Short mmCIF file of C-alpha atoms in Angstrom, two decimals:
data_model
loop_
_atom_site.label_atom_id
_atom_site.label_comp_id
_atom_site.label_asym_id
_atom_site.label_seq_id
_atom_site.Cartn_x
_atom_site.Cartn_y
_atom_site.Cartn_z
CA UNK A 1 8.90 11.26 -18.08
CA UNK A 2 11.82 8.65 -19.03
CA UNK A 3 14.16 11.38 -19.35
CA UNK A 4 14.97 12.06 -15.73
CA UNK A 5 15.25 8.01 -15.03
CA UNK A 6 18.88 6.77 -14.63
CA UNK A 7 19.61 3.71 -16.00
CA UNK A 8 19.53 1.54 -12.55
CA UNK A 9 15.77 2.96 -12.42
CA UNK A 10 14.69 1.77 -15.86
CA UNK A 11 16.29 -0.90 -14.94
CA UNK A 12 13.83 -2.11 -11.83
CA UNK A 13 11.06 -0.50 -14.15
CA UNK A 14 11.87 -2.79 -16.67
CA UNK A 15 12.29 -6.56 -14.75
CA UNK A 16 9.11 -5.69 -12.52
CA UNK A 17 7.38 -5.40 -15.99
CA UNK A 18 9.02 -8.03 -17.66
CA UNK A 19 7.90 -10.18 -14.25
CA UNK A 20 4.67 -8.96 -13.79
CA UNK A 21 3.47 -9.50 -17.63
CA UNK A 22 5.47 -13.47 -17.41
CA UNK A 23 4.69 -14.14 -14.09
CA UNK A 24 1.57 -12.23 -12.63
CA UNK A 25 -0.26 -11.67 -15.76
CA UNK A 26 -1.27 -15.36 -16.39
CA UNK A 27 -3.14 -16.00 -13.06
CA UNK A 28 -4.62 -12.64 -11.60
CA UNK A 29 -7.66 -13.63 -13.01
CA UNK A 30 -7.92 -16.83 -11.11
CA UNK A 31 -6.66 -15.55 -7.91
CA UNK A 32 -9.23 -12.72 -8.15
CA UNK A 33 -11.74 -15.19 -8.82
CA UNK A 34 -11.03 -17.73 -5.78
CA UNK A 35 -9.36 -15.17 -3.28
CA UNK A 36 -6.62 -17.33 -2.88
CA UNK A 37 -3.01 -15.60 -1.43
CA UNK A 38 -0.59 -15.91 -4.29
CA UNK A 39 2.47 -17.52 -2.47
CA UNK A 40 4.16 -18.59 -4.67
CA UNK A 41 4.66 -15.56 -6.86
CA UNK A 42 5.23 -13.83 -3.68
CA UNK A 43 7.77 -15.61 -3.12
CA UNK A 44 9.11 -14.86 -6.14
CA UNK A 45 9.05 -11.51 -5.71
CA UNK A 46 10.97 -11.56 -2.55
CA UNK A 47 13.20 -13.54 -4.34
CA UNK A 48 13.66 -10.85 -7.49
CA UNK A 49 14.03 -8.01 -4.39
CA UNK A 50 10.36 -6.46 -4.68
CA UNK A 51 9.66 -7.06 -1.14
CA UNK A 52 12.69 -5.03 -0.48
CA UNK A 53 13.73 -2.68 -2.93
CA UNK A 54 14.36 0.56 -0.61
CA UNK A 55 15.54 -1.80 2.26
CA UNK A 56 19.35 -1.43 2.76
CA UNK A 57 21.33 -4.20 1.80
CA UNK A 58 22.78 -5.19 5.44
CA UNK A 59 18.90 -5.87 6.28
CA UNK A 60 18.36 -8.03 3.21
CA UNK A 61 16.96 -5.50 0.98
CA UNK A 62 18.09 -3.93 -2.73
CA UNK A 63 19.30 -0.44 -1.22
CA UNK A 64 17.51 1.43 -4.19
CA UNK A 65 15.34 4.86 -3.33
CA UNK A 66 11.79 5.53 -3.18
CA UNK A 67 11.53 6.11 -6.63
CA UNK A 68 12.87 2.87 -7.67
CA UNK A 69 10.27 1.41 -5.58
CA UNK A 70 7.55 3.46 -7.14
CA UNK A 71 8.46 2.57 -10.61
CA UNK A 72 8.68 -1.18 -9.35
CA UNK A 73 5.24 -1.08 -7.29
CA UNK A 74 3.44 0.38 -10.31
CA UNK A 75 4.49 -2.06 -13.53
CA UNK A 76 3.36 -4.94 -10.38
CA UNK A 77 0.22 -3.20 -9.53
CA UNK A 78 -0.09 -2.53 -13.38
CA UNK A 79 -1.05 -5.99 -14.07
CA UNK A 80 -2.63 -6.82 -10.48
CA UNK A 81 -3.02 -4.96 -7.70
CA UNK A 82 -3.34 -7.65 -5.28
CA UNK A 83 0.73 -8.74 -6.01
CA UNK A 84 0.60 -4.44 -5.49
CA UNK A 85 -0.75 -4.19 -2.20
CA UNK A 86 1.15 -7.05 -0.62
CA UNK A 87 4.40 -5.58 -2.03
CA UNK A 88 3.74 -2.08 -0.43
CA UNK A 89 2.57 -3.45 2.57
CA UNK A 90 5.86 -5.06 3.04
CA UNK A 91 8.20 -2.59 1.66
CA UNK A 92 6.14 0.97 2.72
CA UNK A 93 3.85 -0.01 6.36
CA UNK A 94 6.53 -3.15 7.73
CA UNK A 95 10.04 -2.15 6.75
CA UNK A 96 10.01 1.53 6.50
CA UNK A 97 9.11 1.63 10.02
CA UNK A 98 11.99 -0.72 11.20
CA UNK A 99 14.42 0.52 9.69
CA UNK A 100 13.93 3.83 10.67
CA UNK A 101 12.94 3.19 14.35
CA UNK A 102 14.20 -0.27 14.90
CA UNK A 103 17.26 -1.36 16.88
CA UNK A 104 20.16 -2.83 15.55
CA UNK A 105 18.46 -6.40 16.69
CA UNK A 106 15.13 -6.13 15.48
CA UNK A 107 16.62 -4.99 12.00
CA UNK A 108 17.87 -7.78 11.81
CA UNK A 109 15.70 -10.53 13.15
CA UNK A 110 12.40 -9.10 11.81
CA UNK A 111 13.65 -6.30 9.03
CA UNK A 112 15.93 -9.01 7.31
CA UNK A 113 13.05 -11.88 7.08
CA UNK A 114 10.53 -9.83 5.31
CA UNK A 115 12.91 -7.69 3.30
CA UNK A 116 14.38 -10.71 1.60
CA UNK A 117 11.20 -12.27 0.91
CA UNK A 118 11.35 -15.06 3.42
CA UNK A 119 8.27 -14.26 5.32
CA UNK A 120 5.48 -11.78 4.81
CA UNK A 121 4.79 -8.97 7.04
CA UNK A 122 1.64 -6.58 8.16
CA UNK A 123 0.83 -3.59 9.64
CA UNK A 124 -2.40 -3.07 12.14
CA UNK A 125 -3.57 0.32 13.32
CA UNK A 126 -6.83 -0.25 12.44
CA UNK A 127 -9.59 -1.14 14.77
CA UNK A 128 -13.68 -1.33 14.49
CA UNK A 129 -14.56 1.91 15.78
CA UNK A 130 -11.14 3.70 14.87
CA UNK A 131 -10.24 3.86 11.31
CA UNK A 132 -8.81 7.04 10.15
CA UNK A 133 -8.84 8.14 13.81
CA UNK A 134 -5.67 6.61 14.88
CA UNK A 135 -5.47 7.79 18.38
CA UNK A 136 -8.78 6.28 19.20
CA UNK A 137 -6.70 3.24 20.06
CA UNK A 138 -8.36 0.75 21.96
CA UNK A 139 -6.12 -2.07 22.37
CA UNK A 140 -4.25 -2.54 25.18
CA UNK A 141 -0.76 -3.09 26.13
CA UNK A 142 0.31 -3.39 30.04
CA UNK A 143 3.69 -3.77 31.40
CA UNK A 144 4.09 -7.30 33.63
CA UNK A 145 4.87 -6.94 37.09
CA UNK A 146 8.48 -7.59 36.34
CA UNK A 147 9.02 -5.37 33.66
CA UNK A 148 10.25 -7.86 31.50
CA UNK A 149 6.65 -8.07 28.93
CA UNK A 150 3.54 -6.10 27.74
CA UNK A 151 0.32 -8.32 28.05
CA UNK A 152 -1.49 -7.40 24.46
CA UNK A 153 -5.69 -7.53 24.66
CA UNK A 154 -7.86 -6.40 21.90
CA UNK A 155 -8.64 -6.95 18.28
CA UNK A 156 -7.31 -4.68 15.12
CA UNK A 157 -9.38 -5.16 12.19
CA UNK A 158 -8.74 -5.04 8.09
CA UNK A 159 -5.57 -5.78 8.52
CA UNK A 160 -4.03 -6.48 4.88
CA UNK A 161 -1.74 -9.32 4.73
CA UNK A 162 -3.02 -10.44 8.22
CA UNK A 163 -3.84 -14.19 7.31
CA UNK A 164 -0.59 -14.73 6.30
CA UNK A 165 1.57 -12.53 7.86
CA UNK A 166 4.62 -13.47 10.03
CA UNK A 167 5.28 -10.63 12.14
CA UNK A 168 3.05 -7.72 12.63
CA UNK A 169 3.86 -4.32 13.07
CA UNK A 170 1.11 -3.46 15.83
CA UNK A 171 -0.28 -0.31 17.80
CA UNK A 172 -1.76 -0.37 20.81
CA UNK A 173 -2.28 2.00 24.10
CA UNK A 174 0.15 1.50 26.98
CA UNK A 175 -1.41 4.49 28.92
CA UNK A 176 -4.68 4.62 28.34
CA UNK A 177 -5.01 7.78 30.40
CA UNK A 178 -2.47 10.19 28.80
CA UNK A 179 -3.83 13.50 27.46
CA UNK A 180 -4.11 13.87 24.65
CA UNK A 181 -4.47 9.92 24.01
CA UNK A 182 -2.18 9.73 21.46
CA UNK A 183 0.71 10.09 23.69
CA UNK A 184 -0.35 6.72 25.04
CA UNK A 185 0.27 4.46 22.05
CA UNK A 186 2.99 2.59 21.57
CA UNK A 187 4.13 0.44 18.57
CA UNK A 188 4.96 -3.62 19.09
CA UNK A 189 6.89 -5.98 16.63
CA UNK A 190 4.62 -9.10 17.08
CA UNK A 191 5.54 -12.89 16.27
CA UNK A 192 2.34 -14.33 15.31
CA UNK A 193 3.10 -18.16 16.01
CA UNK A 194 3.31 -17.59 19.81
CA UNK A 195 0.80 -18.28 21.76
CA UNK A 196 -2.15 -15.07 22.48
CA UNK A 197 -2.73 -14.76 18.72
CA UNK A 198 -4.84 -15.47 16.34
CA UNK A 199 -6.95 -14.56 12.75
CA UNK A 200 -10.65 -14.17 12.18
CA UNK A 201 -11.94 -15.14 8.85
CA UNK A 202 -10.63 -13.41 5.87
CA UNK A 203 -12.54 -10.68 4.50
CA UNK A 204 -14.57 -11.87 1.04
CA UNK A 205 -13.69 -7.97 -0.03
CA UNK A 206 -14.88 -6.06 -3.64
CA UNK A 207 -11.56 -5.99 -4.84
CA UNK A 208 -8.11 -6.76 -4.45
CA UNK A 209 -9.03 -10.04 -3.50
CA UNK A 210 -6.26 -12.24 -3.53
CA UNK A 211 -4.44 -9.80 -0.87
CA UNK A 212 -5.30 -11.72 2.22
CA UNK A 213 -7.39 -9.63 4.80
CA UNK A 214 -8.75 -10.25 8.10
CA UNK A 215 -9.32 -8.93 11.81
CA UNK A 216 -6.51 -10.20 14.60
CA UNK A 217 -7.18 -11.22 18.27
CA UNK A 218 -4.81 -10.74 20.86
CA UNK A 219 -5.80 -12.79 24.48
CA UNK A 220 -2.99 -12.47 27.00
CA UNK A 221 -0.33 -12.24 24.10
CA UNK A 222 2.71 -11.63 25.66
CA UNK A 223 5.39 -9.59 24.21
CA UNK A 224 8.98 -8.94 25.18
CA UNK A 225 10.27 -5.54 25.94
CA UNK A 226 12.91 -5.90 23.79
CA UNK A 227 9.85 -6.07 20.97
CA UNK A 228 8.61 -2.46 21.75
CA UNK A 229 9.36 0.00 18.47
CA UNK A 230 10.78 2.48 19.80
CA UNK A 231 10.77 4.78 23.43
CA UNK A 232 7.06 4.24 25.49
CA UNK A 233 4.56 6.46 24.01
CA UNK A 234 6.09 7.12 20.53
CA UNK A 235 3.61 4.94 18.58
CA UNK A 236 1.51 7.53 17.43
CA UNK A 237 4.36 9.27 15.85
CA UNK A 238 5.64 5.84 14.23
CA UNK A 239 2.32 5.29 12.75
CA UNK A 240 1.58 8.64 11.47
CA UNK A 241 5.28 8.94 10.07
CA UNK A 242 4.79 5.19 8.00
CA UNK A 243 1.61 6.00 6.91
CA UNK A 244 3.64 9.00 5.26
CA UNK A 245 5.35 6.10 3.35
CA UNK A 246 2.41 3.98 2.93
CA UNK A 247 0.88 6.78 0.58
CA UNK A 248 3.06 6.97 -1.61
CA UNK A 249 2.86 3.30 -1.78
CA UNK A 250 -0.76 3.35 -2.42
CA UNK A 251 0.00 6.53 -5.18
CA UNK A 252 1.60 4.42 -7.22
CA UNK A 253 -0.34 1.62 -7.07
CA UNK A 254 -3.40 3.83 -8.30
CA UNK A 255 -1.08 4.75 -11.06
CA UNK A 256 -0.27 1.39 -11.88
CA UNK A 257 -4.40 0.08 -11.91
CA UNK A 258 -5.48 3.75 -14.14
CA UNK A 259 -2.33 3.03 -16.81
CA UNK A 260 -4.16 -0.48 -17.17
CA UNK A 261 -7.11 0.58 -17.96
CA UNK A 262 -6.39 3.87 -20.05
CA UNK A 263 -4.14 1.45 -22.16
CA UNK A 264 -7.39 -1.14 -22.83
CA UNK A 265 -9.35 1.70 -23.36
CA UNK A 266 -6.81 2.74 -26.44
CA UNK A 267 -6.72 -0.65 -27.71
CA UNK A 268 -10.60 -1.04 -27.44
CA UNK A 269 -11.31 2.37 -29.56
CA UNK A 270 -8.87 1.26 -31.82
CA UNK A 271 -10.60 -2.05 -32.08
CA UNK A 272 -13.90 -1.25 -31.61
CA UNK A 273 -16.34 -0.42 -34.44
CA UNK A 274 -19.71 1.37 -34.39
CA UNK A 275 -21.87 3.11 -36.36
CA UNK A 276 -19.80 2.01 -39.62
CA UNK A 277 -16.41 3.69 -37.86
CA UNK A 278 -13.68 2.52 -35.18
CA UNK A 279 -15.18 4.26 -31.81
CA UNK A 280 -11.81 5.98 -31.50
CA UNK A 281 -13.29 8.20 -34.18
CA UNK A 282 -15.89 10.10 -32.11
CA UNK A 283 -15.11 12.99 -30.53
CA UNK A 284 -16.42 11.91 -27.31
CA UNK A 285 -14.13 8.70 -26.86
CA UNK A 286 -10.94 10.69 -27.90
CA UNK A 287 -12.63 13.30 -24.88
CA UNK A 288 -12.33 10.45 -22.66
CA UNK A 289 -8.87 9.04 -23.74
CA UNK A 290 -7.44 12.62 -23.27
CA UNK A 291 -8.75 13.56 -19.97
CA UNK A 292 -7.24 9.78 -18.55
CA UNK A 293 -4.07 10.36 -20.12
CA UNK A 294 -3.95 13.53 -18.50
CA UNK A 295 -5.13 12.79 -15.01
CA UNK A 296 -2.63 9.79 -15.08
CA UNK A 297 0.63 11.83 -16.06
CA UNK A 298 -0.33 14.36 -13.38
CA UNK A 299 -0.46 11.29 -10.89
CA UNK A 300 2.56 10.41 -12.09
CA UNK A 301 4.42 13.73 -11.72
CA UNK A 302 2.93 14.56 -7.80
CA UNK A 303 4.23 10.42 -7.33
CA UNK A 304 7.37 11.38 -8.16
CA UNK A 305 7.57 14.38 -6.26
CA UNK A 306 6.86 12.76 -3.14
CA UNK A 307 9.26 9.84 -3.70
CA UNK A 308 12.14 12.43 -3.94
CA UNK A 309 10.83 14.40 -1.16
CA UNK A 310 10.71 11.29 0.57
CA UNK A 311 14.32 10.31 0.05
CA UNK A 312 15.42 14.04 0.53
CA UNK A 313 14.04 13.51 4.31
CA UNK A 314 16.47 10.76 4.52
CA UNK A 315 19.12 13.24 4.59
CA UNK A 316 17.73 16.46 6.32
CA UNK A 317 15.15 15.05 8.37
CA UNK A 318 12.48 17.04 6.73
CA UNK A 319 8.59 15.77 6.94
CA UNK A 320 7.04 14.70 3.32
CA UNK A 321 3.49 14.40 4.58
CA UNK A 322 2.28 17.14 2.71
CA UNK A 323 3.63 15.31 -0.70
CA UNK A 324 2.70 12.24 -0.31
CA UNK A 325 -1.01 13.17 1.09
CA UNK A 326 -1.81 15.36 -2.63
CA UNK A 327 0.24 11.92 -4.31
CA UNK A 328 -2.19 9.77 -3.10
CA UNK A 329 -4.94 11.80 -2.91
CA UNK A 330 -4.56 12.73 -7.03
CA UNK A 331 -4.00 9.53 -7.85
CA UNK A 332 -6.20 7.38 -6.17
CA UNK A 333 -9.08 9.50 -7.56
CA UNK A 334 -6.92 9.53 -10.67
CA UNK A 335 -7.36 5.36 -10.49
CA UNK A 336 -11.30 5.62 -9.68
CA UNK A 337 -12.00 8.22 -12.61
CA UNK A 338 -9.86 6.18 -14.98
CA UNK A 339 -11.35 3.05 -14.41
CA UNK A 340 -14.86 4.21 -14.63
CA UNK A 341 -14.53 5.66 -17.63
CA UNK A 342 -12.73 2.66 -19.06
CA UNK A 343 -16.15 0.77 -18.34
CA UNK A 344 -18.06 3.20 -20.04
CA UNK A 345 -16.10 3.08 -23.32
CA UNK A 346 -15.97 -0.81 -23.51
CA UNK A 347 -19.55 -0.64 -22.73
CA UNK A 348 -21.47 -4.26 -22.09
CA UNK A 349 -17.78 -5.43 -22.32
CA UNK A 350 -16.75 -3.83 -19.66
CA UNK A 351 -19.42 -4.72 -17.60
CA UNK A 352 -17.90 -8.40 -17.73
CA UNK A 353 -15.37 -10.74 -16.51
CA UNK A 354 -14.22 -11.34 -20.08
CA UNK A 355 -12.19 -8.75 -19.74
CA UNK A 356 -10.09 -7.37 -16.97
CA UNK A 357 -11.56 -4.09 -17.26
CA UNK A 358 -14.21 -4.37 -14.40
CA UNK A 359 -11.11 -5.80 -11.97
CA UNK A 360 -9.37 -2.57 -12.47
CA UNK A 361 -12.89 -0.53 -11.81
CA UNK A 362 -13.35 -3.14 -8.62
CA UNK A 363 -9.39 -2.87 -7.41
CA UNK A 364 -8.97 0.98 -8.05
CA UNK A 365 -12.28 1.52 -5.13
CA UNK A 366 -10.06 0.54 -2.45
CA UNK A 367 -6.78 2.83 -3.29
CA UNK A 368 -9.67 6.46 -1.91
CA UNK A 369 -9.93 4.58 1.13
CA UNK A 370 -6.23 2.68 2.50
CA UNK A 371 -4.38 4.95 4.33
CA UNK A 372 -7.20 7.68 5.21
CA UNK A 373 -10.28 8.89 3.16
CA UNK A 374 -10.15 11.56 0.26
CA UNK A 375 -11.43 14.04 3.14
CA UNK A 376 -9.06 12.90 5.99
CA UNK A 377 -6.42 13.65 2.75
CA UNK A 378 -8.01 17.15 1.91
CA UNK A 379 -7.67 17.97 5.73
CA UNK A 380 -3.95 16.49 5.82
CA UNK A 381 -3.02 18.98 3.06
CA UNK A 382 -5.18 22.32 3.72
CA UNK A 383 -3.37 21.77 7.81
CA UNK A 384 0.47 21.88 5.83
CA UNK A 385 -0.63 24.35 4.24
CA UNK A 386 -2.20 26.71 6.81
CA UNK A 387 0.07 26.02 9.62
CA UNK A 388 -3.04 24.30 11.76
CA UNK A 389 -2.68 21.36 13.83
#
């Protein structure tokens, strides 16, 4: 797979390894254990260019392509996917969507900030009774009398990065009576320290604990025109168009948590001895090791794929969704598989906290269900494919 990496690429590949194994490596434990939001490596991160890395430089990112950022996301989410899913957040749901739809000014004031590192951002589509159904928006945004501000009412929920986030790239309905209702959402860049916001308690979640989660309340929040993402009525295609990005970001952070534990599952049948033999001996644990090795270089291959077709819509304009839906489809299964199996081989061991094995099984849960279910995938893919919509 090395083979078709330039050297700039295994470059990145090789300092968010080298970083993740110094600096991320020595606490994910602890931070899985308390729930705590890592700042401080986060802040390193931004300061190494992870929270970045496709970002242009102008804006405050690295300028590097999607696949960069896929090698980079995995070796991070490799070691923990907490540091993972705050890193995609940033670089896939928050600046992917700026810089693509954001003016000239909002690239820089809110682009630049989270790009760099300086702040974090989040992304909220998600509301209590609409998950994967996006247009079933319920939140509310209404022009002022002047013209000059959208009063914001309503509540998003499971937002990732939410108790700590800066800005906040938000959806909400500005016509509540358009048909279809889609055409009725439109997408807000949101300051969270003015006044009309705030957090409900973060989310005590199964895994991926130390990435900070938690509803957010808007009350009269009051948000300058000038804040809107794009034209009136374009949110749903903003959303739908990032979440494009954001599963690719989630792809490779699957990869990153099933290469973890296929590679403890090697060391453990190596290590391992039963029945007066290593267990890497029996046919059935070298069954095992196979089928994971397999399942994760597919993953990696359909990752890949969708990071180029990713960057090749860059240029032409053409749509990815149909790459990036089997990416993260594959490989979030991929990460689920893997990791279950991994249990099974370390046996009791991997049934305990000794051993990071049952954090990958807990962490890789949650990759099937961000950015839509392994059946809202399966639709995404058989519509491309058919022509239905």
């Amino acid at each position: 797979m090395d083979l078709q990496l330039s050297d700039e690429h295994r470059m990145i590949r090789d300092m968010a390894r080298d970083f993740a194994e110094t600096e991320i490596a020595p606490i994910a434990a602890d931070y899985d254990e308390t729930g705590e939001f890592p700042r401080e490596t986060i802040a390193k991160m931004g300061a190494h260019g992870f929270m970045g890395i496709a970002t242009a430089e102008e804006y405050g990112g690295v300028g590097m392509d999607t696949l960069a950022y896929v090698l980079a996301l995995k070796e991070i989410s490799k070691v923990d996917a907490s540091h993972g899913v705050i890193m995609s957040v940033c670089n896939s749901l928050f600046c992917y969507g700026i810089e693509r739809y954001g003016s000239e000014e909002q690239k820089q004031k809110y682009l630049r900030a989270v790009a760099s590192g300086d702040v974090v951002g989040a992304y909220a589509l998600t509301e209590p009774q609409s998950g994967s159904d996006a247009s079933n928006i319920r939140v509310t945004a209404e022009l002022s009398g002047d013209g000059s501000y959208y009063v914001i009412n309503g509540t998003k929920s499971w937002i990732s990065s939410g108790p700590v986030a800066k800005y906040v790239l938000l959806f909400a309905q500005t016509d509540p009576d358009a048909k279809p209702r889609y055409r009725g959402v439109s997408a807000f860049l949101i300051d969270t320290e003015e006044p009309g916001f705030s957090r409900g308690k973060t989310e005590p979640k199964l895994g991926i604990r130390a990435s900070a989660t938690c509803e957010i309340h808007f009350e009269d929040y009051e948000c300058p025109v000038e804040a809107r993402l794009g034209e009136e009525g374009a949110g749903f295609k903003i959303a739908m168009s990032v979440l494009d990005a954001g599963r690719i970001g989630i792809a490779a952070q699957a990869l990153g948590i099933a290469e973890a534990a296929y590679e403890a599952s090697v060391d453990y049948a190596r290590e391992r001895e039963a029945f007066g033999q290593k267990i890497g001996n029996f046919q059935m644990i070298q069954q095992k090791l196979a089928d994971m090795k397999t399942r994760i270089e597919a993953s990696r291959l359909l990752i890949y794929q969708a990071a180029l077709a990713k960057d090749k819509g860059k240029k032409t304009g053409s749509r990815y969704t149909l790459e990036s839906a089997m990416a993260k489809l594959f490989a979030s299964e991929t990460a689920m598989w893997v990791t279950t199996e991994a249990v099974q081989i370390h046996g009791g061991m991997g049934y305990s906290k000794e051993l990071p094995v049952e954090r990958y099984f807990r962490d890789a849960k949650v990759t099937e269900i961000y950015e839509g279910t392994s059946e809202i995938q399966r639709m995404v893919i058989a519509r491309q494919e058919t022509g239905l919509r």
